[in-house]
Amino acid sequence: MTENAPAATGTAAPYDAVVLAGGAARRLGGADKPAVRVGGRALLDRVLTACAGAATTVVVAGARPTARPVRWAREEPSGGGPVAALAAGLRLTTAAYTVVLSADLPFLEATTLERLLAALRDTGADGALLTDAEGRDQPLVAAYRTAVLRRELAALAAGHGGLTGLPLRRLTGALELTRVPDPLASFDCDTWDDIADARARIREHGHVLDEWISAVKDELGIDLDVDTGLLLDLARDAAHGVARPAAPLTTFLVGYAAARAGGGPKPSPRPPARPWRWRCAGRKRTARAVGTAPAAHPPRTRDDSRHPGRSARRGQRRPRRRGGPGPREGAQERRRPRRAGRRPRRGAA
C-alpha cells in the first residue's frame, strides 16, 4: 500500500458512483438513516448531490424518492453486508473508475471526489480513500479502479462460496491503496450524537440557509441563482413596514412577477425600496386614499346642558393653597433634631 497522496491537480476522470444505503442502522435504533435530515436535507440527498458528476449513479437500497434520478440495485439476500451490496451495485456500472460511498456523509462535496479520482489516476494505485481525523481508513469514501474491484470480488466469491456477510476489509486488504486525509468530508453519522454534531457544525458555519435553499430547489426541480440578501431585505421591509404576514406574500408576488416575465438571464423585477406607504404612519393615509379605511372622526364636543355647573367651572384656575409649608420648608421641619451631647464627627471644627 502506498503512503498518503499529495494534493493532486488536473481534471478528474469520468466515473460511476455506487452508494450503499441499505444498512440496518442498529446504532440508530433501526432508524431510516439515509432519510435523516441534516441542515434541511436528507443524508442520502446530500451524498447524491456530491456525486452528481457521475455518469451513472447506483444506489443499493430499496427505491425511494431522491433529489435526482438514480438506478436502484439490491444485494441477494437483502442485508447481506457491504461487500455483497457493492457487488450488486457494480453490475450496473460501466466507467473505468467507480466511487464507492456510504449514505451518511453530511459534509461530502464534489471537490472531494475530484481529489480522490485525481489521486487514483496520478498514483497508479488500485484505489484512493479518505482517512478521518484519527487517521483511520474510510473505504466507503473512496475511488477504485472498476476492473480491479470486479477481479477481487470474483476471487472472494470463489474462495468463500459467496459474498454474504464478508467484511469490507477482506476486499480492501488485497488492494494497493493511496490515502487522502480529510477529517471533515470523511465524517459519517453512525449515532444520534454524530447527527447532532453534524447539525451543530452546519449551524455554526452559517450554511443552514444555503442548504435549505438547495433542498427546496431540488424538490421543485429548478436551477437558478437566488439573491438571498435582496429577498431577505425585501421581506424585512415588508414585515416591519406593513405587517409580518406581508413578508412571505411580498416575496411570493415578486417571484410570481419574475415567472411571468420569463425568468432566465433577464434581471428580476426590482423590489420596491421602502415606499412611504409601507411606513406605519403612511399606512393609514394610503388606506384612506384608496377608500379602505373609515374617515377620521370629527372632534368630540361636550354637552354642557346635562351638567350646568361644568361650563361655569371650565376655564377657572384652581386656587393655590396657602398657609402650608413649602416642600423644602416641610423637609426642614421634619428633619430629626440632633441629640444633645452627641459626639461630633471626626475632623469637624
Coordinates of C-alpha atoms in Angstrom, one line a residue:
M1 CA 0.0 0.0 0.0
T2 CA 1.2 3.5 -0.8
E3 CA 1.6 6.4 1.6
N4 CA -0.6 9.5 1.7
A5 CA -1.0 11.1 -1.7
P6 CA -0.2 14.7 -2.2
A7 CA -2.8 17.2 -3.3
A8 CA -3.4 16.2 -6.9
T9 CA -4.2 18.6 -9.7
G10 CA -5.9 18.2 -13.1
T11 CA -9.3 17.2 -14.4
A12 CA -10.9 14.2 -12.7
A13 CA -11.6 11.2 -14.9
P14 CA -15.1 10.1 -15.8
Y15 CA -16.6 7.8 -13.2
D16 CA -19.6 6.0 -11.9
A17 CA -20.9 6.1 -8.3
V18 CA -22.2 3.3 -6.1
V19 CA -23.9 4.5 -2.9
L20 CA -24.5 1.9 -0.2
A21 CA -27.7 2.9 1.6
G22 CA -29.3 -0.4 2.8
G23 CA -27.7 -0.8 6.2
A24 CA -29.6 -1.8 9.3
A25 CA -28.5 1.3 11.3
R26 CA -28.5 -0.6 14.6
R27 CA -26.7 2.2 16.4
L28 CA -29.5 4.5 15.5
G29 CA -32.1 2.1 16.8
G30 CA -33.1 0.9 13.4
A31 CA -34.0 4.3 12.1
D32 CA -34.0 5.1 8.3
K33 CA -30.6 6.7 8.3
P34 CA -30.5 7.8 4.7
A35 CA -33.7 9.8 5.3
V36 CA -32.4 11.6 8.4
R37 CA -32.2 15.3 7.7
V38 CA -29.1 17.4 8.4
G39 CA -29.2 21.1 7.5
G40 CA -32.7 20.6 6.0
R41 CA -31.7 17.8 3.6
A42 CA -31.7 14.1 3.8
L43 CA -28.3 12.4 4.2
L44 CA -28.8 10.4 1.0
D45 CA -29.6 13.5 -1.0
R46 CA -26.5 15.3 0.3
V47 CA -24.4 12.4 -0.9
L48 CA -26.2 12.2 -4.3
T49 CA -25.5 16.0 -4.7
A50 CA -21.8 15.4 -4.1
C51 CA -21.6 12.7 -6.8
A52 CA -23.8 14.5 -9.3
G53 CA -21.0 14.4 -11.8
A54 CA -21.1 10.6 -12.1
A55 CA -22.1 9.2 -15.5
T56 CA -24.2 6.5 -13.7
T57 CA -25.2 6.6 -10.0
V58 CA -26.4 3.3 -8.5
V59 CA -28.0 3.3 -5.0
V60 CA -28.0 -0.1 -3.3
A61 CA -31.2 0.0 -1.2
G62 CA -34.9 -0.1 -1.6
A63 CA -36.2 2.5 -4.0
R64 CA -37.4 5.9 -2.6
P65 CA -37.8 9.5 -3.8
T66 CA -34.4 11.2 -4.3
A67 CA -33.1 14.6 -5.2
R68 CA -32.0 13.4 -8.7
P69 CA -32.6 10.3 -10.8
V70 CA -30.6 7.2 -9.9
R71 CA -30.5 3.5 -10.6
W72 CA -31.5 1.1 -7.9
A73 CA -30.0 -2.2 -7.0
R74 CA -30.3 -4.8 -4.2
E75 CA -28.0 -7.4 -2.9
E76 CA -29.2 -11.0 -2.6
P77 CA -30.1 -11.8 0.0
S78 CA -31.2 -8.4 1.3
G79 CA -28.9 -7.3 4.2
G80 CA -26.0 -9.4 3.0
G81 CA -23.4 -6.8 4.0
P82 CA -21.3 -4.1 2.3
V83 CA -19.3 -6.5 0.1
A84 CA -22.4 -8.1 -1.3
A85 CA -24.0 -4.7 -1.7
L86 CA -21.0 -3.3 -3.6
A87 CA -21.0 -6.3 -6.0
A88 CA -24.7 -5.7 -6.7
G89 CA -24.2 -2.1 -7.5
L90 CA -21.0 -2.7 -9.5
R91 CA -23.0 -4.8 -12.0
L92 CA -24.7 -1.6 -13.3
T93 CA -21.5 0.4 -13.8
T94 CA -19.5 0.8 -17.0
A95 CA -16.9 3.5 -16.3
A96 CA -13.2 2.7 -15.6
Y97 CA -13.4 4.3 -12.2
T98 CA -16.0 3.8 -9.5
V99 CA -16.6 6.0 -6.5
V100 CA -17.9 4.0 -3.6
L101 CA -19.8 5.9 -0.9
S102 CA -21.9 5.4 2.2
A103 CA -25.2 7.3 2.5
D104 CA -24.3 9.0 5.8
L105 CA -21.7 11.6 4.8
P106 CA -23.1 15.1 5.6
F107 CA -20.0 17.1 4.5
L108 CA -19.1 15.3 1.3
E109 CA -18.6 17.6 -1.6
A110 CA -17.9 17.2 -5.3
T111 CA -14.4 18.6 -4.9
T112 CA -13.5 15.8 -2.5
L113 CA -14.4 13.2 -5.1
E114 CA -12.3 15.1 -7.7
R115 CA -9.3 14.9 -5.4
L116 CA -9.8 11.1 -4.9
L117 CA -10.1 10.5 -8.6
A118 CA -7.1 12.6 -9.4
A119 CA -5.0 10.8 -6.8
L120 CA -6.2 7.5 -8.2
R121 CA -5.2 8.4 -11.7
D122 CA -1.9 10.0 -10.8
T123 CA -0.5 7.4 -8.4
G124 CA -1.5 4.3 -10.4
A125 CA -2.9 2.6 -7.2
D126 CA -5.9 0.3 -7.1
G127 CA -7.9 2.8 -5.1
A128 CA -7.8 6.1 -3.2
L129 CA -9.6 6.6 0.0
L130 CA -10.1 9.2 2.7
T131 CA -8.8 9.0 6.2
D132 CA -10.6 10.5 9.2
A133 CA -9.3 12.8 12.0
E134 CA -7.7 9.8 13.7
G135 CA -6.0 8.5 10.6
R136 CA -8.4 5.6 10.1
D137 CA -9.2 4.4 6.6
Q138 CA -12.7 5.1 5.3
P139 CA -13.2 2.6 2.4
L140 CA -16.7 3.8 1.8
V141 CA -15.4 7.3 0.9
A142 CA -13.1 6.1 -1.9
A143 CA -12.5 5.8 -5.6
Y144 CA -11.4 2.5 -7.2
R145 CA -10.5 1.0 -10.5
T146 CA -13.6 -0.8 -11.6
A147 CA -11.7 -3.7 -13.2
V148 CA -9.7 -4.3 -10.0
L149 CA -12.9 -4.4 -7.9
R150 CA -14.6 -6.9 -10.2
R151 CA -11.5 -9.1 -10.1
E152 CA -11.2 -9.1 -6.3
L153 CA -14.9 -9.6 -5.8
A154 CA -14.9 -12.6 -8.0
A155 CA -11.9 -14.1 -6.1
L156 CA -13.6 -13.5 -2.8
A157 CA -16.8 -15.2 -4.0
A158 CA -14.9 -18.2 -5.3
G159 CA -12.9 -18.5 -2.1
H160 CA -15.8 -18.2 0.4
G161 CA -18.7 -19.6 -1.6
G162 CA -20.4 -16.2 -1.8
L163 CA -20.1 -12.6 -0.6
T164 CA -22.8 -12.5 2.1
G165 CA -21.6 -11.4 5.5
L166 CA -18.0 -10.7 4.4
P167 CA -16.4 -7.6 6.0
L168 CA -15.2 -4.8 3.7
R169 CA -11.6 -5.2 4.9
R170 CA -11.4 -8.6 3.1
L171 CA -11.8 -6.7 -0.1
T172 CA -9.6 -3.6 0.6
G173 CA -6.9 -5.7 2.3
A174 CA -5.9 -7.1 -1.1
L175 CA -5.7 -3.7 -2.8
E176 CA -2.9 -1.2 -3.2
L177 CA -4.4 2.0 -1.8
T178 CA -3.4 5.6 -1.6
R179 CA -4.8 7.8 1.2
V180 CA -6.1 11.3 1.1
P181 CA -6.6 12.9 4.6
D182 CA -9.8 14.8 5.0
P183 CA -11.3 14.8 8.6
L184 CA -14.4 16.8 7.6
A185 CA -15.5 15.0 4.4
S186 CA -14.9 11.6 6.0
F187 CA -17.2 12.4 8.9
D188 CA -20.0 9.9 8.9
C189 CA -23.1 9.6 11.1
D190 CA -23.3 6.3 12.9
T191 CA -25.0 7.5 16.1
W192 CA -27.5 10.2 17.1
D193 CA -24.7 12.1 18.7
D194 CA -22.9 12.2 15.3
I195 CA -26.1 13.5 13.7
A196 CA -26.4 16.2 16.4
D197 CA -22.8 17.1 15.9
A198 CA -23.2 17.4 12.2
R199 CA -26.3 19.7 12.6
A200 CA -24.4 21.9 15.1
R201 CA -21.4 22.2 12.7
I202 CA -23.7 23.3 9.9
R203 CA -25.4 25.9 12.1
E204 CA -22.1 27.2 13.4
H205 CA -20.7 27.7 9.9
G206 CA -23.9 29.5 8.8
H207 CA -24.7 27.1 6.0
V208 CA -28.3 26.3 7.1
L209 CA -30.0 28.8 4.8
D210 CA -27.9 27.8 1.8
E211 CA -28.6 24.2 2.5
W212 CA -32.3 24.8 2.8
I213 CA -32.4 26.8 -0.4
S214 CA -30.6 24.0 -2.2
A215 CA -33.0 21.4 -0.8
V216 CA -36.0 23.5 -1.9
K217 CA -34.6 23.9 -5.4
D218 CA -34.0 20.2 -5.6
E219 CA -37.6 19.5 -4.5
L220 CA -39.0 21.9 -7.1
G221 CA -36.7 20.8 -9.8
I222 CA -35.4 24.3 -10.5
D223 CA -31.9 25.6 -11.0
L224 CA -31.3 29.3 -10.6
D225 CA -29.2 31.7 -8.6
V226 CA -31.0 33.3 -5.7
D227 CA -30.1 36.7 -4.3
T228 CA -30.7 35.8 -0.7
G229 CA -29.7 39.1 0.7
L230 CA -32.1 41.1 -1.6
L231 CA -35.0 38.8 -0.8
L232 CA -34.4 39.0 2.9
D233 CA -34.2 42.8 2.8
L234 CA -37.4 42.9 0.9
A235 CA -39.1 40.6 3.4
R236 CA -37.8 42.5 6.4
D237 CA -39.1 45.8 5.0
A238 CA -42.5 44.4 4.4
A239 CA -42.6 42.8 7.8
H240 CA -41.6 45.9 9.7
G241 CA -43.3 48.5 7.5
V242 CA -46.6 46.7 7.0
A243 CA -47.2 43.6 9.0
R244 CA -45.5 40.2 9.4
P245 CA -47.7 38.4 7.0
A246 CA -46.7 40.8 4.3
A247 CA -43.2 39.3 4.2
P248 CA -44.0 35.9 2.6
L249 CA -46.8 37.4 0.5
T250 CA -44.4 40.1 -0.9
T251 CA -41.7 37.6 -1.8
F252 CA -44.3 35.4 -3.4
L253 CA -45.5 38.2 -5.6
V254 CA -42.0 39.1 -6.6
G255 CA -41.3 35.5 -7.6
Y256 CA -44.6 35.4 -9.4
A257 CA -43.8 38.5 -11.3
A258 CA -40.3 37.1 -12.2
A259 CA -42.0 33.9 -13.5
R260 CA -44.5 36.0 -15.6
A261 CA -41.5 37.9 -17.0
G262 CA -39.9 34.7 -18.2
G263 CA -37.1 34.4 -15.6
G264 CA -33.9 33.2 -17.1
P265 CA -31.0 35.5 -17.6
K266 CA -33.2 38.6 -17.5
P267 CA -32.9 40.7 -14.3
S268 CA -35.7 40.0 -11.9
P269 CA -38.2 42.8 -11.1
R270 CA -36.7 45.4 -8.8
P271 CA -38.5 45.2 -5.5
P272 CA -40.0 48.4 -4.1
A273 CA -37.4 50.3 -1.9
R274 CA -39.3 51.1 1.2
P275 CA -42.0 53.4 -0.2
W276 CA -43.7 55.8 2.2
R277 CA -46.9 53.9 2.2
W278 CA -45.0 50.9 3.8
R279 CA -44.3 53.0 6.9
C280 CA -46.7 52.6 9.8
A281 CA -47.7 56.3 9.7
G282 CA -48.2 56.2 5.9
R283 CA -50.3 53.0 6.0
K284 CA -53.3 54.8 7.3
R285 CA -53.0 57.6 4.8
T286 CA -52.8 55.1 2.0
A287 CA -55.8 53.2 3.3
R288 CA -57.9 56.3 3.4
A289 CA -56.7 57.4 0.0
V290 CA -57.9 54.2 -1.6
G291 CA -61.1 54.1 0.5
T292 CA -60.3 51.1 2.5
A293 CA -60.3 52.8 5.9
P294 CA -63.0 54.8 7.6
A295 CA -62.8 58.6 7.5
A296 CA -61.4 60.4 10.6
H297 CA -63.9 61.1 13.3
P298 CA -64.9 64.7 14.0
P299 CA -63.6 66.2 17.2
R300 CA -65.6 65.3 20.2
T301 CA -67.6 68.1 22.0
R302 CA -69.0 68.1 25.5
D303 CA -72.7 68.6 26.1
D304 CA -72.7 71.0 29.0
S305 CA -76.5 71.1 29.1
R306 CA -76.5 67.9 31.1
H307 CA -74.1 69.5 33.6
P308 CA -74.9 73.2 34.2
G309 CA -72.1 73.8 36.6
R310 CA -69.4 72.4 34.3
S311 CA -69.4 75.4 31.9
A312 CA -69.1 77.8 34.8
R313 CA -66.1 75.9 36.2
R314 CA -64.4 75.4 32.9
G315 CA -61.5 77.8 32.4
Q316 CA -61.3 78.7 36.0
R317 CA -57.9 78.2 37.5
R318 CA -57.7 76.2 40.7
P319 CA -56.5 78.5 43.5
R320 CA -53.2 77.8 45.1
R321 CA -53.3 76.5 48.6
R322 CA -51.8 79.0 51.0
G323 CA -50.5 78.8 54.6
G324 CA -48.8 75.5 54.3
P325 CA -45.1 75.0 54.3
G326 CA -43.3 74.6 51.0
P327 CA -41.7 71.3 50.1
R328 CA -38.2 72.4 51.3
E329 CA -39.6 74.0 54.5
G330 CA -41.6 70.9 55.4
A331 CA -38.5 68.8 54.9
Q332 CA -36.5 71.0 57.2
E333 CA -39.2 70.8 59.9
R334 CA -39.4 67.0 59.5
R335 CA -35.7 66.6 59.9
R336 CA -34.8 64.8 63.1
P337 CA -33.3 67.1 65.7
R338 CA -29.7 66.4 66.8
R339 CA -29.4 64.9 70.3
A340 CA -27.6 66.9 72.9
G341 CA -24.2 65.6 73.8
R342 CA -23.8 63.7 70.6
R343 CA -20.2 63.3 69.7
P344 CA -19.2 65.4 66.6
R345 CA -17.8 63.7 63.6
R346 CA -14.1 63.2 63.5
G347 CA -12.3 66.0 61.7
A348 CA -15.1 68.6 62.3
A349 CA -14.1 72.0 63.7

